[in-house]
């Protein structure tokens, strides 16, 4: 799930070219097997802090609403942060721990696969934690704040509001070496991604649903450039990409020597909204990443894509369920396995 990027860093000429082309030429893009789930899921509860910190969500919300106004990229950045946290060792905020000076092993956040994680996501949690600690010291975990903030951003961008189950503790282990095998790549096959999600207790439908987070956010050229020039080593572009999208992307993502900072939106039709247009785009060969477009080509996932493209509320309901399910993976509980960090970046 490549990095979302700050709107301020996207060159204006890229946006103008990109959106003018699709505004002028678009004619029909205006729609915009089960495995056992984690055993920790039932241990979380919506009212976990009802007595110890009853205004928790209000405190976190004061930060997310302000961050979203000042820097909208905070939304996809924080959702991606939650995904990278949960898929590596469980939802324990270990992604937030900074590498200790002089340490022989880097922490998760410094792994190669996490180098593009945006600072806006980390800043959201840091700011929220400061407020929460001032009101409810030593009570709320960084892991719970991350799950709440991700939900807030989904809703602020136009997506569903859902109740977040809470009760996570913060993990004590954060190792960069654990990241690589647990994070899907932009060119991962559907088979690989299904196996990875199944290993986390998530179904094929969960996989397609959670990929819908690509309804907003951005990806750097390097994550899709092979589709433009040398798809699967053929020396030819990917035949499963709309020619108009191909033309625009090639203008700004050359084979060699391009600007490393150039990014493109995952969703070319409504890139700033959380909606179901992402799935409609896949039906019209407008998926940006090869791993995204592959979901419409695979018979196991194609019907799910089609269903969400037709029914936004169905997608919203499924997304809310899948996010709570994902954010319950291998939850740390109690002092033996976890802690309540005052500073989310520092393991005590």
XYZ file of C-alpha atoms in Angstrom:
348
model
C 0.000 0.000 0.000
C 2.237 2.811 -1.227
C 2.474 6.168 0.426
C -0.112 8.918 0.283
C 1.486 12.298 -0.306
C 1.013 15.920 0.666
C -1.032 17.935 -1.794
C 1.428 20.774 -1.476
C 4.184 18.596 -2.911
C 2.275 17.626 -6.055
C 3.366 19.858 -8.904
C 0.495 21.942 -10.247
C 1.201 21.037 -13.831
C 0.718 17.370 -12.990
C -2.661 17.948 -11.384
C -3.839 20.219 -14.186
C -2.874 17.720 -16.880
C -4.267 14.806 -14.963
C -7.658 16.185 -14.112
C -8.280 18.204 -17.259
C -7.725 15.115 -19.372
C -10.147 13.033 -17.343
C -12.714 15.794 -17.111
C -12.762 16.229 -20.883
C -12.663 12.591 -21.893
C -14.500 10.755 -19.152
C -17.904 9.498 -20.199
C -18.843 6.741 -17.811
C -16.650 6.955 -14.730
C -19.247 8.640 -12.553
C -20.012 5.772 -10.189
C -17.749 6.302 -8.639
C -12.966 -18.239 1.591
C -13.440 -17.596 5.290
C -10.779 -18.214 7.898
C -10.932 -18.004 11.674
C -10.637 -14.465 12.962
C -8.302 -13.425 15.751
C -9.176 -14.749 19.207
C -8.440 -11.362 20.767
C -11.307 -9.644 18.991
C -13.866 -10.398 21.713
C -11.653 -8.902 24.434
C -12.056 -5.380 23.119
C -15.089 -3.226 23.853
C -16.533 0.079 22.689
C -16.960 1.343 26.265
C -13.557 0.228 27.583
C -12.702 3.767 28.774
C -16.261 4.754 29.735
C -15.250 5.384 33.359
C -11.477 5.920 33.184
C -11.442 8.390 30.271
C -15.018 9.069 29.099
C -14.079 11.944 26.758
C -11.291 10.056 24.995
C -12.821 10.180 21.519
C -13.570 13.874 21.946
C -9.910 14.524 22.794
C -8.667 12.570 19.783
C -11.302 14.185 17.578
C -10.077 17.669 18.441
C -6.738 16.729 16.876
C -7.953 14.795 13.842
C -10.445 17.488 12.813
C -7.756 20.176 12.974
C -5.157 18.043 11.227
C -7.594 17.197 8.450
C -8.225 20.898 7.807
C -4.556 21.825 7.819
C -3.204 18.749 6.020
C -5.752 16.395 4.405
C -3.009 13.867 3.673
C -3.105 13.080 7.407
C -6.131 10.880 6.649
C -4.643 8.290 4.305
C -1.312 8.575 6.150
C -2.891 7.514 9.451
C -4.979 4.729 7.939
C -1.862 3.336 6.292
C -0.034 3.625 9.618
C -2.702 1.474 11.277
C -2.469 -1.121 8.506
C 1.328 -1.342 8.751
C 1.101 -1.613 12.529
C -1.523 -4.366 12.647
C 0.037 -6.519 9.943
C 3.430 -6.614 11.671
C 3.128 -8.303 15.050
C -0.402 -7.111 15.742
C -2.171 -3.847 16.586
C 0.129 -2.696 19.369
C 1.480 0.674 18.170
C 4.953 -0.833 17.698
C 5.098 1.054 14.378
C 5.367 4.276 16.403
C 8.508 3.327 18.347
C 11.654 5.130 17.224
C 14.974 3.314 16.848
C 17.150 3.869 19.902
C 20.456 5.645 19.202
C 23.223 3.085 18.856
C 20.826 0.155 18.560
C 22.030 -2.743 16.400
C 18.528 -3.372 15.070
C 16.208 -0.745 13.680
C 12.618 -0.363 14.817
C 9.667 -1.064 12.498
C 9.203 2.540 11.422
C 12.746 2.582 9.997
C 12.332 -0.563 7.890
C 12.795 -0.105 4.146
C 9.109 -0.874 3.566
C 8.112 1.918 5.969
C 10.403 4.696 4.785
C 7.583 6.345 2.838
C 5.181 6.479 5.773
C 4.168 10.115 6.044
C 5.086 12.167 9.078
C 1.502 13.480 9.233
C 0.320 10.104 10.493
C 2.877 10.000 13.285
C 2.156 13.632 14.162
C -1.557 12.944 14.501
C -0.937 10.275 17.125
C 1.741 12.311 18.912
C -0.524 15.342 19.260
C -3.515 13.272 20.319
C -1.435 11.423 22.916
C -0.253 14.707 24.455
C -3.842 15.842 24.976
C -5.043 12.462 26.235
C -2.160 12.201 28.721
C -2.949 15.647 30.073
C -6.542 14.598 30.756
C -6.227 10.867 31.494
C -2.594 10.180 32.449
C -1.369 6.609 32.136
C -4.755 5.268 31.068
C -5.022 5.121 27.262
C -2.732 3.176 24.949
C -1.169 4.598 21.804
C -2.647 1.614 19.956
C -6.199 2.647 20.848
C -5.529 6.257 19.863
C -4.259 5.075 16.463
C -7.404 3.014 15.835
C -9.671 5.907 16.831
C -7.774 8.445 14.713
C -7.944 6.214 11.635
C -11.735 5.963 12.048
C -12.012 9.729 12.448
C -10.222 10.360 9.165
C -12.375 7.865 7.279
C -15.446 9.764 8.453
C -13.975 13.246 7.888
C -13.274 12.338 4.256
C -16.892 11.292 3.677
C -16.730 7.654 4.734
C -18.665 5.754 7.404
C -18.572 6.490 11.111
C -18.246 3.334 13.150
C -17.737 2.482 16.790
C -14.127 1.566 17.608
C -13.561 -1.275 20.044
C -10.851 -0.429 22.556
C -8.682 -2.094 25.176
C -5.381 -2.606 23.333
C -2.075 -2.266 25.135
C 1.131 -1.064 23.500
C 3.624 -3.706 22.414
C 7.168 -3.869 23.750
C 8.849 -5.229 20.613
C 9.516 -3.304 17.394
C 11.882 -4.851 14.861
C 12.440 -3.751 11.281
C 13.234 -7.340 10.286
C 9.599 -8.330 10.860
C 8.162 -5.837 8.387
C 9.116 -7.150 4.940
C 7.340 -10.532 5.014
C 4.135 -8.990 6.396
C 3.452 -6.055 4.065
C 2.040 -6.537 0.520
C 3.815 -4.866 -2.380
C 2.357 -2.793 -5.209
C 3.077 -5.643 -7.633
C 2.023 -8.504 -5.341
C -0.174 -11.126 -6.962
C -3.709 -11.723 -5.761
C -2.603 -15.174 -4.588
C 0.134 -13.680 -2.424
C -2.119 -11.026 -0.914
C -4.889 -13.542 -0.169
C -2.403 -15.791 1.647
C -1.032 -12.849 3.598
C -4.490 -11.665 4.667
C -5.544 -15.212 5.546
C -2.488 -15.479 7.796
C -3.897 -12.523 9.740
C -7.340 -14.090 10.074
C -8.828 -11.972 7.279
C -10.944 -13.252 4.390
C -10.816 -12.535 0.672
C -13.691 -10.077 1.096
C -11.821 -8.349 3.922
C -8.869 -7.972 1.564
C -10.950 -6.336 -1.168
C -12.756 -4.147 1.354
C -9.601 -2.879 3.050
C -8.001 -2.193 -0.336
C -10.846 0.291 -0.724
C -8.826 2.611 1.522
C -7.133 3.488 -1.781
C -10.184 5.601 -2.492
C -7.948 8.464 -1.373
C -4.205 8.997 -1.050
C -1.327 8.913 -3.520
C 1.482 6.676 -4.787
C 4.950 7.510 -6.094
C 5.818 6.702 -9.697
C 8.197 3.915 -8.745
C 5.288 1.803 -7.504
C 3.557 1.627 -10.885
C 6.146 2.698 -13.498
C 6.685 -0.853 -14.770
C 3.031 -0.896 -15.859
C 3.772 2.017 -18.164
C 6.779 0.618 -19.999
C 7.732 -2.943 -19.121
C 4.819 -4.866 -17.666
C 5.971 -8.223 -16.336
C 9.168 -7.981 -18.349
C 7.387 -7.844 -21.719
C 8.870 -4.521 -22.775
C 5.302 -3.342 -23.340
C 2.813 -1.375 -21.220
C 0.121 -3.116 -19.205
C -2.821 -3.817 -21.563
C -5.120 -3.597 -18.532
C -4.695 0.152 -18.100
C -6.912 2.791 -19.708
C -4.913 4.457 -22.546
C -5.773 7.950 -21.300
C -4.462 7.166 -17.837
C -1.382 5.636 -19.430
C -0.756 8.800 -21.466
C -0.923 11.116 -18.484
C 1.196 8.924 -16.234
C 3.899 8.573 -18.891
C 4.129 12.358 -19.169
C 5.237 12.591 -15.562
C 6.774 9.202 -14.820
C 9.572 8.490 -17.332
C 11.365 5.149 -17.346
C 14.553 6.736 -16.035
C 15.570 10.048 -14.518
C 12.143 11.179 -13.356
C 11.362 13.271 -10.296
C 11.205 10.941 -7.290
C 8.674 13.232 -5.604
C 6.007 12.970 -8.332
C 2.899 11.125 -7.203
C -0.482 10.218 -8.666
C -3.818 9.686 -6.888
C -5.018 6.131 -6.354
C -8.532 7.228 -7.303
C -8.497 9.382 -10.453
C -12.177 10.279 -10.290
C -12.737 11.440 -6.694
C -9.214 11.522 -5.185
C -10.109 13.612 -2.144
C -13.204 11.701 -1.000
C -13.722 8.438 0.820
C -16.311 6.753 -1.403
C -16.694 3.654 -3.593
C -15.381 5.196 -6.836
C -12.173 3.188 -6.420
C -14.077 0.028 -7.368
C -15.772 1.652 -10.337
C -12.335 2.730 -11.520
C -11.099 -0.868 -11.449
C -13.992 -1.868 -13.721
C -12.798 0.712 -16.246
C -9.103 -0.156 -16.079
C -8.328 2.950 -14.032
C -6.580 1.227 -11.156
C -3.201 2.788 -10.418
C -1.304 -0.107 -8.876
C -0.969 -3.518 -10.518
C -2.121 -5.144 -7.256
C -5.291 -3.019 -7.322
C -6.208 -3.667 -10.952
C -5.525 -7.379 -10.488
C -8.538 -7.633 -8.187
C -10.861 -6.966 -11.100
C -9.092 -9.552 -13.237
C -9.203 -12.398 -10.718
C -12.455 -14.441 -10.651
C -12.281 -14.755 -6.867
C -12.293 -11.012 -6.261
C -14.027 -9.588 -9.338
C -17.605 -10.162 -8.070
C -16.748 -8.418 -4.804
C -15.328 -5.426 -6.688
C -18.467 -5.249 -8.822
C -20.720 -5.403 -5.770
C -18.984 -2.519 -4.023
C -18.898 -0.465 -7.235
C -22.688 -0.679 -7.409
C -23.497 -0.081 -3.756
C -21.622 2.517 -1.690
C -23.518 1.735 1.497
C -22.658 -1.937 1.156
C -18.999 -0.971 0.905
C -19.238 1.397 3.872
C -20.822 -1.264 6.070
C -18.249 -3.863 5.041
C -15.370 -1.425 5.511
C -16.421 -0.530 9.046
C -16.636 -4.219 9.944
C -13.297 -5.056 8.312
C -11.482 -2.160 9.988
C -12.580 -3.303 13.438
C -11.622 -6.845 12.520
C -8.173 -5.826 11.241
C -7.513 -3.553 14.216
C -8.053 -6.516 16.540
C -5.207 -8.643 15.152
C -2.990 -10.043 17.937
C -3.935 -7.408 20.459
C -1.524 -7.097 23.382
C -3.181 -7.282 26.794
C -1.759 -6.828 30.281
C 1.665 -5.914 31.660
C 3.310 -9.187 30.636
C 2.801 -8.493 26.931
C 2.187 -4.766 26.827
C 2.458 -1.358 28.387
C 0.755 2.034 28.277
C 3.372 4.348 26.789
C 3.286 8.020 27.747
C 5.394 8.851 24.695
C 4.300 6.670 21.786
C 7.754 6.806 20.197
C 9.591 5.464 23.243
C 9.418 1.966 24.695
C 9.867 2.217 28.460
